XYZ file of C-alpha atoms in Angstrom:
677
model
C -93.697 -92.249 11.346
C -96.442 -89.032 10.861
C -93.777 -87.248 13.134
C -91.336 -88.326 10.830
C -92.846 -87.023 8.107
C -93.558 -83.974 9.184
C -90.611 -83.216 10.498
C -89.347 -83.461 7.226
C -92.109 -81.916 5.537
C -90.811 -78.494 7.344
C -87.466 -79.058 6.276
C -88.153 -79.071 2.863
C -90.928 -76.316 3.234
C -87.623 -73.849 5.144
C -85.248 -75.184 2.108
C -87.615 -73.884 -0.626
C -88.323 -70.613 1.481
C -84.395 -69.327 1.778
C -84.092 -71.560 -2.049
C -86.305 -68.805 -3.051
C -85.326 -66.125 -1.128
C -81.854 -66.523 -2.482
C -83.133 -66.545 -6.069
C -85.914 -64.587 -5.618
C -83.194 -61.347 -4.221
C -79.813 -62.149 -4.796
C -79.724 -63.462 -8.868
C -76.915 -60.777 -9.390
C -73.897 -60.482 -7.165
C -71.933 -57.245 -7.459
C -69.281 -58.927 -6.663
C -68.118 -62.958 -6.665
C -65.250 -63.027 -4.402
C -64.904 -66.892 -4.171
C -65.523 -67.438 -0.217
C -67.959 -65.453 -0.445
C -71.148 -63.389 -2.958
C -72.179 -60.155 -2.578
C -75.887 -59.216 -3.132
C -77.395 -56.197 -2.544
C -79.650 -57.387 0.291
C -77.232 -60.598 1.566
C -73.998 -62.209 1.563
C -73.613 -65.742 0.583
C -70.905 -67.772 1.987
C -70.703 -71.013 0.677
C -74.539 -72.663 2.360
C -75.277 -70.060 4.442
C -76.691 -66.741 3.945
C -76.920 -63.250 6.054
C -79.579 -61.359 4.997
C -79.846 -57.275 5.972
C -83.216 -58.384 7.754
C -81.213 -60.539 10.411
C -78.298 -58.365 11.045
C -80.993 -55.699 12.118
C -82.647 -57.965 14.528
C -79.055 -59.110 15.615
C -78.412 -55.480 16.259
C -81.806 -53.645 18.015
C -81.221 -52.860 21.790
C -77.723 -53.097 21.098
C -77.019 -49.362 20.778
C -76.068 -47.696 24.257
C -75.231 -44.403 25.585
C -73.720 -42.604 22.711
C -73.859 -38.826 21.457
C -76.219 -37.553 19.433
C -74.443 -38.156 16.211
C -75.180 -41.831 16.999
C -79.397 -41.161 17.042
C -79.653 -39.317 14.232
C -76.750 -39.762 11.151
C -78.499 -42.689 9.121
C -77.334 -44.460 6.018
C -80.094 -45.449 3.013
C -79.463 -46.699 -0.040
C -81.091 -49.372 -2.810
C -78.175 -52.277 -1.335
C -79.881 -52.717 2.195
C -76.685 -55.128 3.977
C -75.335 -51.755 3.010
C -77.115 -49.602 5.250
C -77.571 -52.429 7.962
C -74.426 -52.668 8.257
C -73.912 -49.098 8.661
C -76.554 -49.015 11.680
C -75.100 -52.033 13.369
C -71.322 -50.346 13.520
C -73.355 -47.105 14.363
C -74.859 -49.348 16.986
C -71.419 -49.840 18.062
C -70.017 -47.380 20.713
C -67.059 -49.711 22.233
C -64.015 -47.505 22.857
C -62.732 -45.146 19.635
C -59.181 -46.395 19.229
C -56.736 -44.039 17.022
C -56.706 -45.765 13.803
C -61.430 -45.268 14.436
C -61.074 -41.516 15.092
C -58.678 -41.117 11.448
C -61.243 -42.799 10.048
C -64.726 -42.158 11.222
C -64.691 -41.521 14.190
C -63.942 -37.305 14.458
C -66.872 -36.931 12.461
C -68.942 -39.317 14.178
C -67.989 -38.921 17.813
C -65.760 -36.208 18.240
C -65.606 -35.858 21.417
C -65.220 -39.341 22.579
C -62.443 -38.640 19.723
C -60.849 -35.949 21.624
C -60.592 -37.623 24.977
C -59.787 -40.639 22.459
C -56.528 -39.070 20.906
C -55.719 -37.056 24.820
C -55.841 -41.420 26.722
C -52.815 -41.221 24.362
C -50.152 -38.595 24.826
C -48.164 -39.137 28.230
C -46.152 -36.467 29.232
C -47.056 -33.772 26.446
C -45.983 -36.748 23.867
C -48.140 -39.002 22.116
C -47.316 -42.559 23.991
C -44.123 -43.914 22.424
C -41.159 -47.039 23.594
C -37.539 -45.784 23.084
C -37.195 -49.441 21.933
C -37.894 -51.341 19.951
C -41.480 -50.092 18.525
C -41.819 -46.923 17.618
C -45.233 -45.239 17.672
C -47.724 -44.711 14.750
C -47.470 -40.692 15.418
C -48.754 -40.322 12.264
C -52.438 -41.622 12.879
C -52.680 -39.537 15.648
C -51.655 -36.557 13.397
C -54.464 -37.414 10.724
C -56.790 -38.178 13.558
C -56.184 -34.474 15.146
C -56.033 -32.672 12.600
C -59.475 -33.957 11.429
C -60.974 -33.451 14.332
C -59.310 -29.779 14.239
C -61.926 -29.429 10.494
C -64.534 -31.150 12.061
C -65.160 -29.386 14.960
C -63.264 -25.875 14.071
C -61.842 -25.813 17.985
C -59.170 -23.304 18.231
C -58.127 -24.538 21.559
C -57.630 -28.834 20.274
C -55.845 -27.304 17.488
C -53.257 -25.380 19.577
C -53.393 -28.027 22.378
C -52.579 -30.773 19.295
C -49.773 -29.583 17.398
C -47.720 -28.639 21.286
C -48.404 -32.205 21.506
C -47.665 -33.602 17.760
C -44.265 -31.004 17.980
C -42.921 -32.193 20.777
C -43.836 -35.952 19.850
C -41.665 -35.320 16.585
C -38.947 -33.986 18.495
C -38.715 -36.762 20.609
C -38.315 -39.215 17.885
C -36.039 -37.164 15.760
C -33.741 -37.076 18.921
C -33.444 -41.185 18.792
C -31.187 -42.926 16.142
C -31.222 -42.491 12.627
C -31.042 -44.910 10.239
C -28.379 -45.758 8.158
C -29.678 -44.549 5.102
C -30.729 -40.486 6.357
C -32.808 -39.209 6.539
C -34.606 -42.612 7.048
C -35.642 -43.787 11.038
C -35.306 -47.127 12.078
C -37.749 -49.074 14.625
C -40.392 -51.672 14.253
C -43.365 -51.463 13.118
C -45.969 -50.269 16.456
C -49.181 -52.419 15.345
C -47.108 -55.857 15.497
C -47.808 -57.881 18.556
C -46.528 -60.764 16.935
C -43.184 -60.485 15.490
C -43.284 -63.772 13.700
C -45.946 -62.086 11.423
C -43.544 -58.988 9.825
C -39.867 -60.603 10.060
C -37.960 -63.325 10.020
C -37.065 -65.530 12.753
C -33.291 -64.887 12.441
C -34.073 -61.068 13.456
C -33.663 -60.727 17.402
C -35.586 -56.954 18.656
C -32.233 -54.748 17.973
C -32.615 -56.604 13.930
C -36.037 -55.862 13.803
C -35.484 -51.883 15.791
C -33.001 -51.352 12.857
C -35.353 -51.730 10.029
C -36.260 -48.847 7.737
C -39.790 -49.396 7.944
C -41.823 -47.917 4.844
C -45.184 -47.527 8.245
C -42.783 -46.040 10.289
C -41.099 -43.550 8.127
C -44.588 -42.888 6.237
C -46.047 -42.780 9.974
C -42.818 -40.124 10.522
C -43.645 -38.077 7.063
C -47.539 -37.754 7.529
C -46.730 -36.324 10.689
C -44.198 -33.547 9.440
C -46.924 -32.760 6.658
C -49.688 -32.139 9.297
C -47.446 -30.034 11.995
C -46.808 -28.089 9.275
C -50.839 -27.667 7.883
C -51.437 -27.063 12.183
C -48.263 -24.473 12.029
C -49.817 -22.461 9.048
C -53.588 -22.594 10.267
C -51.797 -21.231 13.858
C -49.810 -18.430 11.440
C -46.372 -19.728 12.662
C -43.009 -19.830 11.552
C -42.541 -23.759 11.611
C -44.718 -24.040 9.460
C -41.969 -24.250 6.717
C -39.182 -25.901 8.449
C -42.026 -28.912 8.555
C -42.710 -28.765 5.504
C -38.660 -28.865 4.447
C -38.884 -31.946 7.107
C -41.739 -33.782 5.250
C -40.106 -33.526 1.882
C -37.334 -35.208 2.937
C -38.403 -38.102 3.931
C -40.983 -38.388 1.020
C -38.117 -37.891 -1.285
C -36.104 -41.025 0.551
C -38.636 -42.817 1.081
C -39.462 -42.603 -3.062
C -35.952 -42.966 -3.741
C -34.988 -46.242 -1.791
C -38.348 -48.036 -1.000
C -40.175 -47.113 -4.666
C -39.625 -50.782 -6.390
C -40.052 -49.778 -10.322
C -40.361 -53.316 -11.582
C -43.554 -53.840 -9.169
C -44.910 -50.199 -9.092
C -45.751 -50.120 -5.638
C -43.465 -49.810 -3.059
C -41.440 -52.897 -0.277
C -41.932 -53.135 2.881
C -38.411 -52.806 4.810
C -34.671 -51.981 4.127
C -32.980 -54.298 6.547
C -29.298 -55.610 7.055
C -27.440 -54.016 9.885
C -24.602 -52.249 7.327
C -26.037 -52.198 3.980
C -29.276 -52.359 4.136
C -31.386 -54.168 1.217
C -35.203 -53.923 -0.076
C -37.534 -56.143 1.237
C -39.950 -56.860 -2.037
C -42.706 -58.117 0.408
C -45.849 -55.546 -0.071
C -46.657 -54.422 3.109
C -50.254 -53.548 1.937
C -51.258 -50.687 4.971
C -48.620 -48.916 4.398
C -48.484 -48.785 0.274
C -51.955 -47.609 0.452
C -51.130 -44.833 3.781
C -49.072 -43.749 1.096
C -51.585 -43.092 -1.437
C -53.339 -41.428 1.321
C -51.104 -39.904 2.829
C -49.837 -37.423 -0.034
C -45.933 -39.741 0.439
C -46.662 -41.612 -3.302
C -47.097 -39.246 -6.793
C -50.082 -39.039 -8.616
C -48.553 -41.006 -11.109
C -47.130 -43.774 -8.473
C -50.474 -43.644 -6.416
C -52.296 -45.213 -9.434
C -49.519 -46.958 -10.442
C -49.930 -48.276 -6.739
C -53.626 -49.652 -6.825
C -53.587 -51.129 -9.756
C -50.233 -53.590 -9.487
C -50.416 -54.219 -5.543
C -50.756 -58.018 -4.818
C -54.376 -58.764 -3.016
C -56.617 -61.656 -2.684
C -60.590 -62.580 -4.524
C -62.313 -62.339 -1.195
C -59.817 -59.165 0.211
C -56.607 -57.456 0.387
C -53.767 -59.056 2.438
C -51.495 -57.278 5.099
C -48.806 -58.830 3.457
C -48.200 -60.398 0.778
C -45.940 -63.270 0.354
C -47.463 -64.050 3.484
C -44.751 -64.377 6.123
C -46.632 -66.413 9.063
C -48.336 -68.645 7.463
C -50.761 -69.368 10.542
C -51.452 -65.590 11.130
C -54.513 -64.342 9.175
C -54.044 -62.259 6.423
C -56.481 -59.355 6.601
C -57.985 -57.041 8.790
C -60.713 -54.388 8.192
C -58.196 -51.662 8.643
C -56.632 -52.900 6.253
C -59.385 -53.565 3.729
C -60.710 -49.927 4.346
C -57.303 -47.999 3.535
C -56.881 -49.196 0.685
C -60.783 -48.870 -0.223
C -60.322 -44.824 0.309
C -56.906 -45.343 -1.707
C -58.425 -47.195 -4.784
C -61.412 -44.147 -4.365
C -58.894 -40.939 -4.298
C -56.757 -42.835 -7.754
C -60.272 -43.076 -9.487
C -60.293 -47.058 -9.947
C -63.573 -48.913 -10.099
C -62.320 -52.448 -9.439
C -59.944 -52.068 -6.570
C -63.001 -50.140 -4.902
C -65.136 -52.492 -5.660
C -63.424 -55.052 -4.495
C -62.487 -53.411 -1.330
C -66.132 -52.866 -0.247
C -67.338 -56.219 -1.181
C -64.083 -57.924 0.746
C -64.659 -55.198 3.492
C -68.733 -55.880 3.713
C -68.331 -59.524 4.460
C -65.338 -58.887 7.351
C -68.521 -56.314 8.992
C -70.800 -59.555 8.700
C -68.697 -60.788 11.503
C -68.530 -57.611 13.635
C -69.328 -54.839 13.921
C -66.934 -52.388 12.113
C -67.322 -49.045 14.060
C -65.435 -46.735 11.656
C -64.145 -48.738 8.930
C -67.525 -49.028 6.697
C -68.961 -45.431 7.825
C -65.638 -44.179 6.638
C -66.080 -46.592 3.156
C -69.536 -44.834 3.056
C -68.761 -41.418 3.575
C -65.522 -40.408 2.628
C -65.339 -43.323 -0.509
C -69.148 -43.197 -1.824
C -69.696 -39.338 -1.314
C -65.996 -38.223 -1.395
C -66.439 -36.489 1.348
C -62.894 -34.415 2.585
C -62.963 -32.215 6.130
C -60.955 -28.852 5.388
C -60.543 -25.719 7.514
C -62.690 -24.028 5.189
C -65.962 -26.295 4.762
C -66.282 -29.994 3.555
C -65.071 -30.794 -0.389
C -66.659 -33.579 -2.000
C -65.318 -35.696 -4.352
C -67.650 -39.610 -5.041
C -67.510 -42.108 -6.656
C -70.072 -44.841 -7.718
C -69.322 -47.947 -9.195
C -72.650 -48.959 -11.498
C -72.233 -51.722 -10.066
C -73.183 -49.772 -6.441
C -75.821 -47.861 -8.673
C -78.626 -46.377 -6.831
C -79.570 -43.119 -4.574
C -77.539 -42.608 -1.633
C -78.623 -41.465 1.478
C -77.469 -39.988 4.176
C -79.594 -38.232 7.249
C -79.569 -35.914 9.428
C -75.471 -36.123 9.735
C -74.320 -33.406 11.864
C -71.390 -30.881 11.101
C -70.314 -27.429 13.598
C -73.619 -25.937 13.546
C -75.633 -27.133 10.670
C -77.456 -30.339 10.407
C -77.534 -32.287 6.330
C -79.994 -34.742 4.685
C -77.242 -35.853 1.391
C -78.869 -37.093 -1.241
C -76.691 -38.592 -4.468
C -78.168 -39.883 -7.372
C -76.415 -41.526 -10.216
C -73.234 -43.408 -11.074
C -69.608 -41.742 -12.176
C -67.187 -39.444 -10.857
C -68.201 -36.475 -11.799
C -70.214 -34.352 -10.612
C -73.283 -32.282 -12.905
C -75.446 -30.809 -10.464
C -74.251 -29.829 -6.382
C -77.337 -28.874 -4.863
C -77.948 -27.133 -1.672
C -81.382 -25.908 -0.640
C -82.379 -26.582 -4.507
C -79.429 -23.962 -5.277
C -76.826 -25.102 -7.805
C -73.302 -24.385 -5.758
C -70.479 -24.379 -8.931
C -68.552 -25.736 -5.903
C -68.930 -28.928 -4.215
C -68.039 -27.488 -1.020
C -70.835 -26.758 2.063
C -68.872 -23.896 3.651
C -67.813 -24.426 7.283
C -69.765 -21.308 8.371
C -73.767 -22.449 7.578
C -75.836 -23.187 10.153
C -79.063 -25.084 10.869
C -80.862 -27.346 9.012
C -80.362 -28.709 4.764
C -81.045 -30.530 2.184
C -77.948 -31.268 -0.394
C -78.276 -33.162 -3.800
C -75.599 -34.575 -5.219
C -76.514 -35.573 -9.459
C -73.640 -37.476 -10.682
C -73.071 -37.187 -14.435
C -73.130 -41.148 -15.145
C -69.987 -41.446 -17.290
C -67.366 -44.782 -17.446
C -65.173 -44.878 -14.471
C -61.329 -45.721 -15.563
C -60.472 -49.277 -15.480
C -56.903 -49.540 -14.471
C -57.758 -53.441 -13.318
C -56.630 -54.814 -10.356
C -53.638 -57.595 -9.874
C -55.224 -60.698 -7.884
C -53.008 -62.738 -7.140
C -53.366 -66.932 -5.616
C -52.686 -67.164 -2.040
C -49.255 -67.846 -1.148
C -46.154 -68.135 1.412
C -42.940 -66.814 1.813
C -39.857 -68.574 0.069
C -38.076 -69.787 3.335
C -34.475 -68.495 4.624
C -31.511 -70.334 2.971
C -29.371 -72.249 5.316
C -25.278 -70.564 5.014
C -22.751 -72.452 5.985
C -19.542 -70.589 5.986
C -16.269 -71.461 6.172
C -13.711 -70.858 9.718
C -12.015 -67.857 7.845
C -15.486 -66.259 6.503
C -14.253 -66.544 3.213
C -16.105 -69.413 1.495
C -20.279 -69.930 1.676
C -22.516 -73.119 0.893
C -26.174 -73.054 1.137
C -27.138 -75.774 2.725
C -30.629 -76.365 0.898
C -29.731 -75.602 -2.452
C -32.692 -75.843 -4.328
C -31.288 -75.177 -8.688
C -35.194 -73.913 -9.419
C -34.549 -71.229 -7.139
C -31.831 -67.682 -8.092
C -29.855 -66.899 -5.348
C -28.940 -62.611 -5.831
C -25.517 -62.529 -4.027
C -25.685 -58.467 -2.464
C -21.695 -57.613 -1.893
C -21.932 -54.345 0.857
C -25.502 -53.340 -0.565
C -25.344 -54.244 -4.720
C -26.640 -57.346 -6.280
C -23.321 -58.102 -7.831
C -24.797 -61.708 -9.529
C -26.732 -64.626 -9.057
C -25.135 -67.497 -7.837
C -25.260 -71.020 -10.155
C -23.492 -73.149 -7.519
C -24.618 -73.891 -3.785
C -20.304 -73.046 -2.702
C -19.246 -69.193 -3.561
C -15.960 -67.434 -2.184
C -15.107 -64.131 -1.426
C -12.375 -62.049 -2.845
C -9.636 -63.416 -0.015
C -8.550 -59.672 0.710
C -10.918 -57.506 0.242
C -13.837 -57.032 3.750
C -17.157 -56.822 2.572
C -20.871 -57.597 3.586
C -23.052 -60.134 2.001
C -26.304 -61.644 1.926
C -27.673 -64.180 -0.361
C -31.630 -63.731 -1.175
C -33.505 -66.110 -2.466
C -36.176 -65.520 -5.054
C -38.477 -67.137 -8.186
C -39.008 -66.681 -11.767
C -42.733 -64.505 -11.664
C -41.326 -61.919 -8.527
C -42.151 -64.169 -5.955
C -39.350 -63.376 -2.940
C -37.813 -64.419 0.185
C -35.858 -62.729 2.856
C -31.859 -63.254 2.982
C -30.105 -64.254 5.900
C -28.335 -62.345 8.492
C -25.427 -59.922 6.184
C -22.295 -61.901 6.591
C -19.227 -59.416 7.553
C -15.763 -60.778 6.292
C -13.181 -58.498 8.414
C -10.076 -60.494 6.771
C -6.623 -58.790 8.657
C -6.785 -55.752 10.731
C -10.206 -54.367 8.643
C -12.074 -54.279 11.222
C -11.120 -52.524 14.154
C -12.340 -53.129 18.126
C -11.575 -50.469 21.268
C -11.379 -53.401 24.572
C -13.215 -51.736 27.515
C -10.237 -52.839 29.277
C -7.973 -50.576 27.422
C -9.500 -47.342 28.870
C -8.152 -45.125 31.376
C -9.254 -44.937 33.915
C -11.772 -47.177 34.791
C -13.294 -49.606 38.078
C -14.088 -52.663 37.074
C -18.048 -53.328 37.632
C -17.940 -55.630 41.213
C -20.903 -54.792 42.657
C -21.984 -56.043 39.415
C -20.069 -59.248 38.055
C -18.283 -61.082 41.278
C -15.540 -62.877 39.190
C -12.530 -60.168 38.798
C -11.307 -61.585 35.742
C -14.360 -61.063 34.274
C -15.310 -57.804 35.697
C -12.178 -56.846 34.486
C -13.520 -56.955 30.586
C -16.116 -53.544 31.393
C -17.107 -50.044 32.524
C -19.730 -49.221 33.917
C -21.444 -46.599 32.864
C -24.377 -44.937 35.070
C -26.388 -41.762 36.489
C -23.679 -41.528 39.190
C -20.962 -42.150 37.822
C -18.388 -42.232 34.184
C -21.324 -40.375 32.971
C -19.130 -39.251 30.350
C -17.328 -41.577 29.133
C -13.703 -40.951 26.441
C -11.318 -43.260 24.222
C -9.480 -43.279 21.125
C -9.945 -44.915 18.126
C -6.677 -44.975 15.460
C -7.788 -46.016 12.107
C -5.693 -46.005 8.820
C -7.890 -44.360 6.018
C -10.106 -40.588 6.589
C -13.368 -41.492 5.789
C -17.301 -43.246 6.628
C -16.786 -45.988 9.402
C -19.945 -48.189 10.604
C -19.755 -47.718 14.785
C -21.504 -50.770 16.923
C -21.098 -50.801 20.844
C -20.543 -54.120 22.538
C -22.929 -53.747 25.900
C -24.601 -55.682 28.817
C -27.392 -54.371 30.395
C -29.064 -56.167 33.096
C -31.311 -53.839 34.581
C -35.162 -53.255 33.503
C -34.625 -50.153 32.155
C -32.701 -49.398 28.039
C -29.879 -47.276 28.468
C -29.330 -44.646 25.583
C -26.223 -42.853 25.427
C -25.077 -39.523 23.166
C -21.603 -40.382 20.848
C -19.590 -37.442 20.224
C -16.696 -37.558 17.714
C -14.236 -35.269 17.994
C -16.226 -33.432 19.810
C -19.453 -33.090 17.843
C -22.652 -34.896 18.758
C -23.479 -37.468 15.655
C -26.203 -39.796 16.872
C -27.557 -41.553 20.048
C -26.924 -45.561 20.299
C -30.332 -47.694 22.094
C -28.965 -50.566 24.389
C -31.617 -52.312 25.613
C -32.089 -54.742 28.592
C -33.032 -58.412 27.670
C -32.735 -59.961 30.809
C -32.913 -59.085 34.479
C -29.353 -59.425 36.445
C -27.700 -60.259 33.070
C -24.809 -58.230 33.178
C -22.410 -60.966 30.867
C -24.142 -61.125 28.550
C -22.680 -58.960 25.901
C -24.651 -57.452 22.838
C -25.097 -55.135 20.223
C -26.093 -51.554 20.174
C -27.662 -50.364 17.057
C -25.086 -49.862 14.210
C -24.289 -46.118 13.639
C -22.419 -44.767 10.937
C -19.453 -42.207 11.725
C -17.272 -39.727 9.629
C -13.284 -40.656 11.626
C -10.512 -38.506 10.048
C -6.744 -40.933 9.709
C -4.556 -41.800 13.410
C -6.018 -40.904 16.920
C -10.369 -40.858 16.698
C -11.898 -39.052 19.998
C -14.714 -41.015 20.628
C -17.258 -40.247 24.071
C -20.674 -42.185 25.290
C -22.506 -39.511 27.703
C -25.606 -41.052 29.412
C -29.047 -40.112 28.951
C -30.505 -42.689 30.820
C -30.423 -46.286 32.134
C -27.487 -48.712 33.639
C -25.492 -49.521 30.862
C -21.701 -51.931 30.806
C -19.608 -50.736 28.390
C -17.316 -54.037 26.675
C -16.387 -52.959 23.282
C -16.474 -50.267 20.671
C -16.159 -51.775 17.265
C -15.450 -50.017 13.849
C -15.479 -51.179 10.334
C -15.140 -49.032 7.153
C -18.030 -48.420 4.509
C -17.111 -48.983 1.032
C -19.942 -46.541 -0.242
């Protein structure tokens, strides 16, 4: 009995100690995220309390071999939890990713960052798949540029520029999208397509989407290449800038949602792409950070982007309910975007959610990036470090970065006050008019930044409840393709009919008939009042009469049936082998009734283990690249569609040629469909 009493007494004492500590240290929460509360010294999740001292104890002895900056730089503030998370991040010596280098690796671990970027290069280019993913060359470009700004190494600048421009040239040779100059490709970071794309999409469908993130990456790469060329005094600076401006304009014209004040996820649909209204938080944040959005658009975007109370979802609404909703990298990019547009509410939400995530595992680059580039507003340029800090009242108190190494100097940077306007900026007690640390400084210096305490604007933040995407409507088309029935029709849902890419009407019943004599491409998109939308099913092609033109491989002469790949001669007669040693260039003719633009698709089979690429020429002029990927080894019979391209044809016969680039394929047919507009 006495033993039980003693145990109960100890347990009660422990509860009182935790309760007193919680009451004494955590009276006023900095931020209430619903599932967590952030205090200066702790984070509370329900009945669990994570303290700064506990994090320090857990991290003691974890630091391994790392460069000298790790052992010297330190962050201290009025919030000990923030300090502990910063120390924990620097103690983690995990291998750096390209995203890590972009965020903080360049100034925290420059030598390792250079090695990490070089590891992503093969044959002089950033690693890239021909199909279906497109590499994130924009992230690599930003990381490489910041590494140059931090180190000042001209040798690295020249090396990075050569790699970047070779990579840009390679990607520009890939198939263009149906909306010039937007480029197609699956987002490289997506491992599970179900997290980002509807179930009906094949790999080719995903590849042919015109994704916001893919095009922002391409535009950013051109922008950085222009800056690098300028530093190297090369004439190509203007050329890269033209490419950037063209892509930026197309992104803002075709992917911006005016009513939503943000960008859509991607344009999808083989013929007339429609815009997915799903919010890709990471890609939207990149539009702010990488200069795609105008200043006004950027401010509206950060305020309007749907976020949860406890964090920023990777996509919203959720496409795959089973997927993780929020990632640290998305939080960091959103938080830095909020700092750039001076949105304190969004900044506080981003900081709090990132700190909450950091408790579960060290964020090697995300949290240091928010401290240095967010609170301190550090911007690394070829000439030095510019400062544009932001400190909301919720994070009041002095902040110090001690032992911060930059080129040949070491800085102890102390920031006082709140706001986003600098009252005084002093180096070694000498006031400077411009808040910049020149790259020429050497030795150790003390930097004092005093903020004016000005009131920050209150543009707000769009906090929404967690929600899943509307399901894709189940459609049944009649045998002649002229009538559709919505099998799971719901009168509460708005079904918008898109014909040839234009929204024409809202369907008020489960059945609808297309005009009997006009060819068209239809898509039906579901939505609910309030802006919640879903994906359309695969576009439906209605081609009555002879409106779709097909050139069969069996009509091409001369030819040789691929009997070594397809043993049945009758089946083999329907194919022509296009390989490296024979039929490297094959021509045929298509007779069209009227001049204009046409959608062209090649039907092919590919049983090899290599993607096949062909240059498409029309009437003697190279116009596009066709991608014919392999799906199943030794399957040379199943006919699949290549990517679809838009070609201009003249009335009457047109010469079509396919020229070998790589891989073996069997040509089955070429299909042409007139483009309406």
